[in-house]
Amino acid sequence: MVKIVIDPGHEGVENNLDPGAVANGLKEAALTLRIAKYIYDMLNEYEGVQVRLTRTGNQRLTLSQRAKMANDWGADVFISTHINAGKGTGFESYIYNGGVSSQTVALQNVLHNEILAAMRQFGNITDRGKKRANYAVLRETKMPAVLTENLFIDSNDAKLLKNEAFLKAVGEAHARGIAKFLGLPQKSTPSQPQQKSSDGKLYRVQVGAFSDRKNAERLAEELKKKGYPAIIV
Ligand SMILES: [Zn+2]
Protein backbone atom coordinates (compact mmCIF):
# COMPACT_ATOMS: atom_id res chain seq x y z
CA MET A 1 0.00 0.00 0.00
CA VAL A 2 1.24 3.44 -0.94
CA LYS A 3 0.38 6.22 1.50
CA ILE A 4 -0.41 9.71 0.31
CA VAL A 5 -1.09 12.78 2.44
CA ILE A 6 -2.93 15.72 0.93
CA ASP A 7 -2.68 18.95 2.91
CA PRO A 8 -5.26 21.65 2.19
CA GLY A 9 -3.43 24.87 3.02
CA HIS A 10 -4.57 27.02 5.98
CA GLU A 11 -7.30 26.28 8.49
CA GLY A 12 -10.75 27.34 7.46
CA VAL A 13 -13.33 30.03 7.07
CA GLU A 14 -14.76 30.11 10.60
CA ASN A 15 -13.92 32.80 13.14
CA ASN A 16 -10.49 32.59 14.73
CA LEU A 17 -9.15 30.21 12.10
CA ASP A 18 -6.52 31.13 9.51
CA PRO A 19 -8.38 31.57 6.19
CA GLY A 20 -5.22 32.22 4.17
CA ALA A 21 -5.49 34.88 1.51
CA VAL A 22 -8.89 36.53 1.09
CA ALA A 23 -10.02 38.52 -1.96
CA ASN A 24 -12.73 38.76 -4.59
CA GLY A 25 -15.20 37.04 -2.29
CA LEU A 26 -12.91 34.01 -2.11
CA LYS A 27 -11.06 32.50 0.83
CA GLU A 28 -7.92 30.48 0.25
CA ALA A 29 -8.69 27.89 2.95
CA ALA A 30 -11.96 26.97 1.24
CA LEU A 31 -10.39 26.68 -2.22
CA THR A 32 -7.47 24.55 -1.03
CA LEU A 33 -9.97 22.17 0.58
CA ARG A 34 -12.03 21.91 -2.63
CA ILE A 35 -8.92 21.04 -4.63
CA ALA A 36 -7.72 18.59 -1.97
CA LYS A 37 -11.04 16.77 -2.00
CA TYR A 38 -10.90 16.40 -5.77
CA ILE A 39 -7.38 14.99 -5.41
CA TYR A 40 -8.62 12.60 -2.72
CA ASP A 41 -11.55 11.38 -4.82
CA MET A 42 -9.49 10.72 -7.91
CA LEU A 43 -6.62 9.03 -6.05
CA ASN A 44 -9.14 6.53 -4.76
CA GLU A 45 -9.68 5.39 -8.35
CA TYR A 46 -6.20 3.88 -8.30
CA GLU A 47 -5.15 0.50 -6.92
CA GLY A 48 -3.12 0.09 -3.77
CA VAL A 49 -3.38 3.57 -2.31
CA GLN A 50 -4.31 4.95 1.06
CA VAL A 51 -5.03 8.68 1.11
CA ARG A 52 -5.35 11.00 4.08
CA LEU A 53 -6.25 14.68 4.26
CA THR A 54 -4.58 16.72 7.02
CA ARG A 55 -7.95 18.41 7.53
CA THR A 56 -11.39 17.66 6.12
CA GLY A 57 -13.09 20.88 7.14
CA ASN A 58 -12.50 23.98 9.22
CA GLN A 59 -9.84 23.00 11.71
CA ARG A 60 -7.02 24.52 13.68
CA LEU A 61 -3.78 22.89 12.55
CA THR A 62 -0.18 24.05 12.74
CA LEU A 63 2.32 23.49 9.95
CA SER A 64 4.35 21.17 12.17
CA GLN A 65 1.27 19.10 12.99
CA ARG A 66 0.67 18.59 9.27
CA ALA A 67 4.22 17.40 8.68
CA LYS A 68 4.15 15.22 11.81
CA MET A 69 0.94 13.57 10.65
CA ALA A 70 2.64 12.51 7.41
CA ASN A 71 5.88 11.44 9.14
CA ASP A 72 4.14 9.42 11.87
CA TRP A 73 1.95 7.64 9.34
CA GLY A 74 4.95 6.87 7.14
CA ALA A 75 3.53 8.60 4.08
CA ASP A 76 5.24 8.12 0.71
CA VAL A 77 4.14 11.42 -0.76
CA PHE A 78 3.03 14.75 0.74
CA ILE A 79 1.22 17.41 -1.28
CA SER A 80 0.14 20.79 0.07
CA THR A 81 -2.32 22.87 -1.94
CA HIS A 82 -2.37 26.67 -1.78
CA ILE A 83 -3.64 29.70 -3.64
CA ASN A 84 -1.25 32.58 -4.27
CA ALA A 85 -1.71 36.25 -3.43
CA GLY A 86 0.12 39.47 -4.33
CA LYS A 87 -1.70 40.44 -7.52
CA GLY A 88 0.37 38.25 -9.81
CA THR A 89 -0.85 35.61 -12.18
CA GLY A 90 -0.15 31.96 -12.94
CA PHE A 91 0.95 28.69 -11.41
CA GLU A 92 4.08 27.77 -9.45
CA SER A 93 5.20 24.79 -7.41
CA TYR A 94 7.68 24.45 -4.55
CA ILE A 95 10.01 21.92 -3.04
CA TYR A 96 12.31 22.48 -0.04
CA ASN A 97 15.34 24.67 -0.74
CA GLY A 98 17.61 22.53 1.44
CA GLY A 99 18.70 19.00 0.67
CA VAL A 100 16.07 17.11 -1.29
CA SER A 101 16.10 13.68 -2.92
CA SER A 102 16.03 13.16 -6.67
CA GLN A 103 12.60 11.65 -6.03
CA THR A 104 11.37 14.99 -4.72
CA VAL A 105 12.61 16.74 -7.85
CA ALA A 106 10.95 14.09 -10.00
CA LEU A 107 7.65 14.50 -8.15
CA GLN A 108 7.73 18.26 -8.64
CA ASN A 109 8.45 17.85 -12.36
CA VAL A 110 5.62 15.46 -13.06
CA LEU A 111 3.10 17.33 -10.88
CA HIS A 112 4.03 20.74 -12.24
CA ASN A 113 3.65 19.68 -15.86
CA GLU A 114 0.41 17.79 -15.28
CA ILE A 115 -1.23 20.67 -13.40
CA LEU A 116 -0.09 23.35 -15.83
CA ALA A 117 -1.40 21.36 -18.80
CA ALA A 118 -4.78 20.92 -17.09
CA MET A 119 -5.01 24.63 -16.25
CA ARG A 120 -4.22 25.57 -19.82
CA GLN A 121 -7.36 23.80 -20.98
CA PHE A 122 -9.10 26.83 -19.45
CA GLY A 123 -7.02 29.59 -21.05
CA ASN A 124 -3.61 31.20 -21.01
CA ILE A 125 -1.84 30.40 -17.76
CA THR A 126 1.57 31.80 -16.86
CA ASP A 127 4.15 29.22 -15.83
CA ARG A 128 5.88 30.90 -12.88
CA GLY A 129 8.23 27.99 -12.58
CA LYS A 130 9.39 25.11 -10.43
CA LYS A 131 10.67 26.84 -7.31
CA ARG A 132 12.33 26.07 -4.00
CA ALA A 133 11.61 27.62 -0.61
CA ASN A 134 12.11 27.07 3.11
CA TYR A 135 8.47 26.23 3.86
CA ALA A 136 7.85 24.32 7.10
CA VAL A 137 5.70 21.58 5.58
CA LEU A 138 8.39 20.93 2.96
CA ARG A 139 11.30 21.15 5.42
CA GLU A 140 9.76 19.01 8.15
CA THR A 141 8.31 16.20 6.02
CA LYS A 142 10.56 13.19 5.46
CA MET A 143 9.04 12.02 2.16
CA PRO A 144 8.95 13.68 -1.28
CA ALA A 145 6.84 16.79 -0.70
CA VAL A 146 5.54 19.44 -3.07
CA LEU A 147 3.54 22.60 -2.40
CA THR A 148 1.44 24.01 -5.23
CA GLU A 149 0.34 27.65 -5.60
CA ASN A 150 -2.69 27.42 -7.83
CA LEU A 151 -3.18 30.90 -9.33
CA PHE A 152 -3.76 34.19 -7.51
CA ILE A 153 -6.82 34.94 -5.44
CA ASP A 154 -6.42 38.72 -5.74
CA SER A 155 -6.02 39.15 -9.48
CA ASN A 156 -7.92 38.34 -12.64
CA ASP A 157 -7.03 34.69 -11.91
CA ALA A 158 -9.96 34.73 -9.44
CA LYS A 159 -12.36 34.21 -12.33
CA LEU A 160 -10.98 30.71 -12.83
CA LEU A 161 -10.88 30.04 -9.09
CA LYS A 162 -14.64 30.68 -9.03
CA ASN A 163 -15.15 27.98 -11.66
CA GLU A 164 -15.81 24.63 -9.97
CA ALA A 165 -14.86 22.74 -13.15
CA PHE A 166 -11.46 24.42 -13.00
CA LEU A 167 -10.91 23.41 -9.36
CA LYS A 168 -11.89 19.85 -10.25
CA ALA A 169 -9.51 19.75 -13.21
CA VAL A 170 -6.70 21.10 -11.03
CA GLY A 171 -7.40 18.52 -8.33
CA GLU A 172 -7.53 15.68 -10.82
CA ALA A 173 -4.29 16.84 -12.40
CA HIS A 174 -2.62 16.66 -8.97
CA ALA A 175 -3.92 13.08 -8.62
CA ARG A 176 -2.74 12.07 -12.10
CA GLY A 177 0.69 13.51 -11.38
CA ILE A 178 0.97 11.61 -8.10
CA ALA A 179 -0.22 8.42 -9.81
CA LYS A 180 2.34 8.83 -12.59
CA PHE A 181 5.12 9.43 -10.08
CA LEU A 182 4.19 6.35 -8.05
CA GLY A 183 3.26 4.23 -11.08
CA LEU A 184 -0.19 3.51 -9.67
CA PRO A 185 -2.44 1.28 -11.77
CA GLN A 186 -6.06 2.33 -12.18
CA LYS A 187 -8.70 0.11 -10.65
CA SER A 188 -10.07 -2.12 -13.37
CA THR A 189 -13.62 -1.21 -14.27
CA PRO A 190 -15.49 -4.16 -15.77
CA SER A 191 -16.54 -3.16 -19.29
CA GLN A 192 -19.26 -5.76 -19.36
CA PRO A 193 -21.52 -7.14 -16.67
CA GLN A 194 -19.88 -10.11 -15.04
CA GLN A 195 -21.94 -13.04 -13.99
CA LYS A 196 -20.96 -14.48 -10.70
CA SER A 197 -21.96 -17.88 -9.47
CA SER A 198 -23.74 -18.26 -6.15
CA ASP A 199 -20.47 -18.92 -4.35
CA GLY A 200 -19.11 -15.61 -5.64
CA LYS A 201 -16.61 -17.11 -8.04
CA LEU A 202 -16.36 -15.91 -11.60
CA TYR A 203 -16.18 -18.56 -14.30
CA ARG A 204 -15.06 -17.92 -17.84
CA VAL A 205 -15.88 -20.18 -20.74
CA GLN A 206 -13.39 -20.59 -23.50
CA VAL A 207 -14.68 -21.99 -26.77
CA GLY A 208 -11.63 -22.04 -28.97
CA ALA A 209 -7.95 -21.25 -29.25
CA PHE A 210 -6.49 -20.48 -32.64
CA SER A 211 -3.06 -19.72 -33.97
CA ASP A 212 -4.66 -17.80 -36.82
CA ARG A 213 -6.48 -14.65 -35.71
CA LYS A 214 -8.91 -14.88 -38.66
CA ASN A 215 -10.22 -18.18 -37.37
CA ALA A 216 -10.70 -16.66 -33.95
CA GLU A 217 -12.59 -13.73 -35.45
CA ARG A 218 -14.80 -16.11 -37.42
CA LEU A 219 -15.81 -18.00 -34.30
CA ALA A 220 -16.32 -14.77 -32.34
CA GLU A 221 -18.66 -13.51 -35.09
CA GLU A 222 -20.57 -16.76 -35.03
CA LEU A 223 -21.01 -16.59 -31.27
CA LYS A 224 -22.12 -12.95 -31.41
CA LYS A 225 -24.75 -13.82 -34.04
CA LYS A 226 -26.10 -16.41 -31.68
CA GLY A 227 -26.29 -13.82 -28.95
CA TYR A 228 -23.24 -14.74 -26.87
CA PRO A 229 -20.82 -12.05 -25.76
CA ALA A 230 -17.50 -12.96 -27.31
CA ILE A 231 -14.08 -11.38 -26.93
CA ILE A 232 -10.75 -12.24 -28.48
CA VAL A 233 -7.82 -12.20 -26.11
ZN1 LIG B 1 -1.34 29.67 1.37
mmCIF file of C-alpha atoms and ligand atoms in Angstrom:
data_model
loop_
_atom_site.group_PDB
_atom_site.id
_atom_site.type_symbol
_atom_site.label_atom_id
_atom_site.label_comp_id
_atom_site.label_asym_id
_atom_site.label_seq_id
_atom_site.Cartn_x
_atom_site.Cartn_y
_atom_site.Cartn_z
ATOM 1 C CA MET A 1 0.000 0.000 0.000
ATOM 2 C CA VAL A 2 1.237 3.438 -0.944
ATOM 3 C CA LYS A 3 0.378 6.217 1.496
ATOM 4 C CA ILE A 4 -0.408 9.714 0.310
ATOM 5 C CA VAL A 5 -1.091 12.782 2.444
ATOM 6 C CA ILE A 6 -2.929 15.724 0.926
ATOM 7 C CA ASP A 7 -2.677 18.948 2.906
ATOM 8 C CA PRO A 8 -5.256 21.647 2.189
ATOM 9 C CA GLY A 9 -3.429 24.867 3.022
ATOM 10 C CA HIS A 10 -4.566 27.023 5.976
ATOM 11 C CA GLU A 11 -7.302 26.281 8.487
ATOM 12 C CA GLY A 12 -10.753 27.336 7.455
ATOM 13 C CA VAL A 13 -13.331 30.030 7.074
ATOM 14 C CA GLU A 14 -14.758 30.108 10.599
ATOM 15 C CA ASN A 15 -13.918 32.802 13.138
ATOM 16 C CA ASN A 16 -10.488 32.593 14.732
ATOM 17 C CA LEU A 17 -9.145 30.208 12.096
ATOM 18 C CA ASP A 18 -6.515 31.130 9.509
ATOM 19 C CA PRO A 19 -8.376 31.572 6.191
ATOM 20 C CA GLY A 20 -5.215 32.222 4.169
ATOM 21 C CA ALA A 21 -5.490 34.882 1.510
ATOM 22 C CA VAL A 22 -8.889 36.528 1.089
ATOM 23 C CA ALA A 23 -10.021 38.524 -1.961
ATOM 24 C CA ASN A 24 -12.730 38.763 -4.591
ATOM 25 C CA GLY A 25 -15.197 37.043 -2.285
ATOM 26 C CA LEU A 26 -12.907 34.014 -2.107
ATOM 27 C CA LYS A 27 -11.056 32.497 0.832
ATOM 28 C CA GLU A 28 -7.916 30.478 0.248
ATOM 29 C CA ALA A 29 -8.689 27.891 2.953
ATOM 30 C CA ALA A 30 -11.962 26.973 1.236
ATOM 31 C CA LEU A 31 -10.393 26.676 -2.219
ATOM 32 C CA THR A 32 -7.474 24.550 -1.032
ATOM 33 C CA LEU A 33 -9.973 22.170 0.579
ATOM 34 C CA ARG A 34 -12.033 21.912 -2.626
ATOM 35 C CA ILE A 35 -8.921 21.043 -4.630
ATOM 36 C CA ALA A 36 -7.718 18.592 -1.971
ATOM 37 C CA LYS A 37 -11.044 16.765 -1.997
ATOM 38 C CA TYR A 38 -10.903 16.400 -5.772
ATOM 39 C CA ILE A 39 -7.380 14.988 -5.412
ATOM 40 C CA TYR A 40 -8.617 12.601 -2.723
ATOM 41 C CA ASP A 41 -11.553 11.381 -4.820
ATOM 42 C CA MET A 42 -9.488 10.715 -7.910
ATOM 43 C CA LEU A 43 -6.623 9.029 -6.054
ATOM 44 C CA ASN A 44 -9.145 6.532 -4.759
ATOM 45 C CA GLU A 45 -9.678 5.394 -8.346
ATOM 46 C CA TYR A 46 -6.196 3.878 -8.297
ATOM 47 C CA GLU A 47 -5.155 0.496 -6.918
ATOM 48 C CA GLY A 48 -3.115 0.086 -3.773
ATOM 49 C CA VAL A 49 -3.381 3.568 -2.312
ATOM 50 C CA GLN A 50 -4.312 4.954 1.058
ATOM 51 C CA VAL A 51 -5.028 8.677 1.114
ATOM 52 C CA ARG A 52 -5.345 10.999 4.083
ATOM 53 C CA LEU A 53 -6.249 14.675 4.265
ATOM 54 C CA THR A 54 -4.584 16.718 7.016
ATOM 55 C CA ARG A 55 -7.949 18.407 7.527
ATOM 56 C CA THR A 56 -11.388 17.661 6.116
ATOM 57 C CA GLY A 57 -13.093 20.882 7.141
ATOM 58 C CA ASN A 58 -12.497 23.975 9.223
ATOM 59 C CA GLN A 59 -9.841 22.996 11.710
ATOM 60 C CA ARG A 60 -7.017 24.520 13.682
ATOM 61 C CA LEU A 61 -3.781 22.887 12.551
ATOM 62 C CA THR A 62 -0.179 24.046 12.742
ATOM 63 C CA LEU A 63 2.316 23.494 9.946
ATOM 64 C CA SER A 64 4.354 21.166 12.171
ATOM 65 C CA GLN A 65 1.268 19.099 12.987
ATOM 66 C CA ARG A 66 0.668 18.593 9.271
ATOM 67 C CA ALA A 67 4.216 17.399 8.682
ATOM 68 C CA LYS A 68 4.146 15.220 11.807
ATOM 69 C CA MET A 69 0.939 13.571 10.646
ATOM 70 C CA ALA A 70 2.635 12.511 7.412
ATOM 71 C CA ASN A 71 5.875 11.444 9.142
ATOM 72 C CA ASP A 72 4.143 9.424 11.867
ATOM 73 C CA TRP A 73 1.948 7.642 9.338
ATOM 74 C CA GLY A 74 4.952 6.868 7.137
ATOM 75 C CA ALA A 75 3.533 8.604 4.076
ATOM 76 C CA ASP A 76 5.243 8.116 0.714
ATOM 77 C CA VAL A 77 4.144 11.425 -0.765
ATOM 78 C CA PHE A 78 3.030 14.752 0.745
ATOM 79 C CA ILE A 79 1.219 17.409 -1.276
ATOM 80 C CA SER A 80 0.145 20.795 0.069
ATOM 81 C CA THR A 81 -2.317 22.866 -1.939
ATOM 82 C CA HIS A 82 -2.368 26.672 -1.776
ATOM 83 C CA ILE A 83 -3.645 29.704 -3.641
ATOM 84 C CA ASN A 84 -1.248 32.580 -4.270
ATOM 85 C CA ALA A 85 -1.710 36.252 -3.430
ATOM 86 C CA GLY A 86 0.118 39.471 -4.332
ATOM 87 C CA LYS A 87 -1.700 40.437 -7.519
ATOM 88 C CA GLY A 88 0.374 38.250 -9.811
ATOM 89 C CA THR A 89 -0.848 35.613 -12.182
ATOM 90 C CA GLY A 90 -0.151 31.959 -12.944
ATOM 91 C CA PHE A 91 0.952 28.694 -11.412
ATOM 92 C CA GLU A 92 4.076 27.767 -9.454
ATOM 93 C CA SER A 93 5.203 24.791 -7.412
ATOM 94 C CA TYR A 94 7.679 24.453 -4.554
ATOM 95 C CA ILE A 95 10.009 21.920 -3.040
ATOM 96 C CA TYR A 96 12.312 22.478 -0.039
ATOM 97 C CA ASN A 97 15.337 24.672 -0.736
ATOM 98 C CA GLY A 98 17.609 22.526 1.437
ATOM 99 C CA GLY A 99 18.697 19.003 0.671
ATOM 100 C CA VAL A 100 16.075 17.109 -1.290
ATOM 101 C CA SER A 101 16.097 13.682 -2.924
ATOM 102 C CA SER A 102 16.029 13.159 -6.670
ATOM 103 C CA GLN A 103 12.596 11.650 -6.031
ATOM 104 C CA THR A 104 11.373 14.992 -4.720
ATOM 105 C CA VAL A 105 12.613 16.744 -7.848
ATOM 106 C CA ALA A 106 10.954 14.090 -10.000
ATOM 107 C CA LEU A 107 7.650 14.495 -8.154
ATOM 108 C CA GLN A 108 7.735 18.262 -8.636
ATOM 109 C CA ASN A 109 8.447 17.851 -12.356
ATOM 110 C CA VAL A 110 5.616 15.461 -13.057
ATOM 111 C CA LEU A 111 3.104 17.333 -10.884
ATOM 112 C CA HIS A 112 4.033 20.741 -12.236
ATOM 113 C CA ASN A 113 3.654 19.679 -15.862
ATOM 114 C CA GLU A 114 0.414 17.793 -15.276
ATOM 115 C CA ILE A 115 -1.231 20.672 -13.399
ATOM 116 C CA LEU A 116 -0.091 23.353 -15.827
ATOM 117 C CA ALA A 117 -1.403 21.357 -18.799
ATOM 118 C CA ALA A 118 -4.784 20.919 -17.089
ATOM 119 C CA MET A 119 -5.011 24.630 -16.249
ATOM 120 C CA ARG A 120 -4.219 25.573 -19.825
ATOM 121 C CA GLN A 121 -7.364 23.800 -20.983
ATOM 122 C CA PHE A 122 -9.098 26.829 -19.449
ATOM 123 C CA GLY A 123 -7.021 29.590 -21.050
ATOM 124 C CA ASN A 124 -3.608 31.202 -21.007
ATOM 125 C CA ILE A 125 -1.840 30.401 -17.762
ATOM 126 C CA THR A 126 1.566 31.797 -16.858
ATOM 127 C CA ASP A 127 4.152 29.216 -15.831
ATOM 128 C CA ARG A 128 5.876 30.896 -12.875
ATOM 129 C CA GLY A 129 8.233 27.990 -12.577
ATOM 130 C CA LYS A 130 9.393 25.105 -10.427
ATOM 131 C CA LYS A 131 10.671 26.839 -7.312
ATOM 132 C CA ARG A 132 12.335 26.066 -4.001
ATOM 133 C CA ALA A 133 11.614 27.625 -0.607
ATOM 134 C CA ASN A 134 12.113 27.066 3.105
ATOM 135 C CA TYR A 135 8.470 26.231 3.862
ATOM 136 C CA ALA A 136 7.850 24.322 7.095
ATOM 137 C CA VAL A 137 5.698 21.575 5.579
ATOM 138 C CA LEU A 138 8.392 20.931 2.957
ATOM 139 C CA ARG A 139 11.295 21.150 5.423
ATOM 140 C CA GLU A 140 9.763 19.006 8.146
ATOM 141 C CA THR A 141 8.314 16.202 6.023
ATOM 142 C CA LYS A 142 10.559 13.190 5.464
ATOM 143 C CA MET A 143 9.041 12.018 2.163
ATOM 144 C CA PRO A 144 8.946 13.684 -1.277
ATOM 145 C CA ALA A 145 6.845 16.795 -0.697
ATOM 146 C CA VAL A 146 5.538 19.441 -3.072
ATOM 147 C CA LEU A 147 3.537 22.597 -2.398
ATOM 148 C CA THR A 148 1.443 24.015 -5.230
ATOM 149 C CA GLU A 149 0.344 27.654 -5.596
ATOM 150 C CA ASN A 150 -2.695 27.423 -7.827
ATOM 151 C CA LEU A 151 -3.176 30.897 -9.335
ATOM 152 C CA PHE A 152 -3.761 34.193 -7.514
ATOM 153 C CA ILE A 153 -6.821 34.943 -5.441
ATOM 154 C CA ASP A 154 -6.420 38.722 -5.736
ATOM 155 C CA SER A 155 -6.021 39.154 -9.477
ATOM 156 C CA ASN A 156 -7.916 38.340 -12.645
ATOM 157 C CA ASP A 157 -7.035 34.688 -11.907
ATOM 158 C CA ALA A 158 -9.956 34.732 -9.436
ATOM 159 C CA LYS A 159 -12.359 34.208 -12.331
ATOM 160 C CA LEU A 160 -10.976 30.715 -12.831
ATOM 161 C CA LEU A 161 -10.885 30.039 -9.091
ATOM 162 C CA LYS A 162 -14.645 30.681 -9.028
ATOM 163 C CA ASN A 163 -15.154 27.979 -11.659
ATOM 164 C CA GLU A 164 -15.811 24.630 -9.974
ATOM 165 C CA ALA A 165 -14.861 22.744 -13.154
ATOM 166 C CA PHE A 166 -11.464 24.420 -13.000
ATOM 167 C CA LEU A 167 -10.913 23.414 -9.358
ATOM 168 C CA LYS A 168 -11.895 19.846 -10.246
ATOM 169 C CA ALA A 169 -9.508 19.752 -13.206
ATOM 170 C CA VAL A 170 -6.704 21.099 -11.029
ATOM 171 C CA GLY A 171 -7.402 18.520 -8.327
ATOM 172 C CA GLU A 172 -7.530 15.683 -10.819
ATOM 173 C CA ALA A 173 -4.286 16.840 -12.399
ATOM 174 C CA HIS A 174 -2.617 16.657 -8.971
ATOM 175 C CA ALA A 175 -3.919 13.083 -8.624
ATOM 176 C CA ARG A 176 -2.740 12.071 -12.097
ATOM 177 C CA GLY A 177 0.693 13.512 -11.380
ATOM 178 C CA ILE A 178 0.968 11.614 -8.103
ATOM 179 C CA ALA A 179 -0.221 8.417 -9.815
ATOM 180 C CA LYS A 180 2.335 8.827 -12.591
ATOM 181 C CA PHE A 181 5.121 9.434 -10.082
ATOM 182 C CA LEU A 182 4.187 6.354 -8.054
ATOM 183 C CA GLY A 183 3.263 4.232 -11.084
ATOM 184 C CA LEU A 184 -0.191 3.513 -9.673
ATOM 185 C CA PRO A 185 -2.444 1.281 -11.773
ATOM 186 C CA GLN A 186 -6.063 2.331 -12.180
ATOM 187 C CA LYS A 187 -8.695 0.113 -10.648
ATOM 188 C CA SER A 188 -10.071 -2.121 -13.374
ATOM 189 C CA THR A 189 -13.618 -1.213 -14.271
ATOM 190 C CA PRO A 190 -15.485 -4.159 -15.774
ATOM 191 C CA SER A 191 -16.541 -3.156 -19.287
ATOM 192 C CA GLN A 192 -19.264 -5.760 -19.357
ATOM 193 C CA PRO A 193 -21.521 -7.140 -16.666
ATOM 194 C CA GLN A 194 -19.879 -10.105 -15.045
ATOM 195 C CA GLN A 195 -21.939 -13.041 -13.992
ATOM 196 C CA LYS A 196 -20.958 -14.476 -10.703
ATOM 197 C CA SER A 197 -21.963 -17.884 -9.466
ATOM 198 C CA SER A 198 -23.739 -18.260 -6.153
ATOM 199 C CA ASP A 199 -20.473 -18.921 -4.353
ATOM 200 C CA GLY A 200 -19.114 -15.607 -5.638
ATOM 201 C CA LYS A 201 -16.606 -17.112 -8.041
ATOM 202 C CA LEU A 202 -16.365 -15.906 -11.595
ATOM 203 C CA TYR A 203 -16.185 -18.560 -14.300
ATOM 204 C CA ARG A 204 -15.057 -17.923 -17.836
ATOM 205 C CA VAL A 205 -15.880 -20.184 -20.738
ATOM 206 C CA GLN A 206 -13.390 -20.586 -23.505
ATOM 207 C CA VAL A 207 -14.678 -21.986 -26.770
ATOM 208 C CA GLY A 208 -11.632 -22.040 -28.974
ATOM 209 C CA ALA A 209 -7.949 -21.248 -29.253
ATOM 210 C CA PHE A 210 -6.494 -20.480 -32.645
ATOM 211 C CA SER A 211 -3.064 -19.715 -33.965
ATOM 212 C CA ASP A 212 -4.663 -17.804 -36.819
ATOM 213 C CA ARG A 213 -6.480 -14.649 -35.705
ATOM 214 C CA LYS A 214 -8.906 -14.875 -38.661
ATOM 215 C CA ASN A 215 -10.215 -18.184 -37.371
ATOM 216 C CA ALA A 216 -10.699 -16.660 -33.947
ATOM 217 C CA GLU A 217 -12.593 -13.733 -35.455
ATOM 218 C CA ARG A 218 -14.803 -16.107 -37.422
ATOM 219 C CA LEU A 219 -15.814 -17.998 -34.301
ATOM 220 C CA ALA A 220 -16.325 -14.766 -32.345
ATOM 221 C CA GLU A 221 -18.662 -13.507 -35.089
ATOM 222 C CA GLU A 222 -20.575 -16.758 -35.028
ATOM 223 C CA LEU A 223 -21.005 -16.585 -31.271
ATOM 224 C CA LYS A 224 -22.120 -12.945 -31.409
ATOM 225 C CA LYS A 225 -24.747 -13.816 -34.039
ATOM 226 C CA LYS A 226 -26.100 -16.408 -31.676
ATOM 227 C CA GLY A 227 -26.288 -13.820 -28.947
ATOM 228 C CA TYR A 228 -23.238 -14.743 -26.871
ATOM 229 C CA PRO A 229 -20.818 -12.048 -25.761
ATOM 230 C CA ALA A 230 -17.498 -12.957 -27.314
ATOM 231 C CA ILE A 231 -14.077 -11.382 -26.934
ATOM 232 C CA ILE A 232 -10.749 -12.245 -28.477
ATOM 233 C CA VAL A 233 -7.823 -12.203 -26.108
HETATM 234 ZN ZN ZN B 1 -1.344 29.670 1.369
#
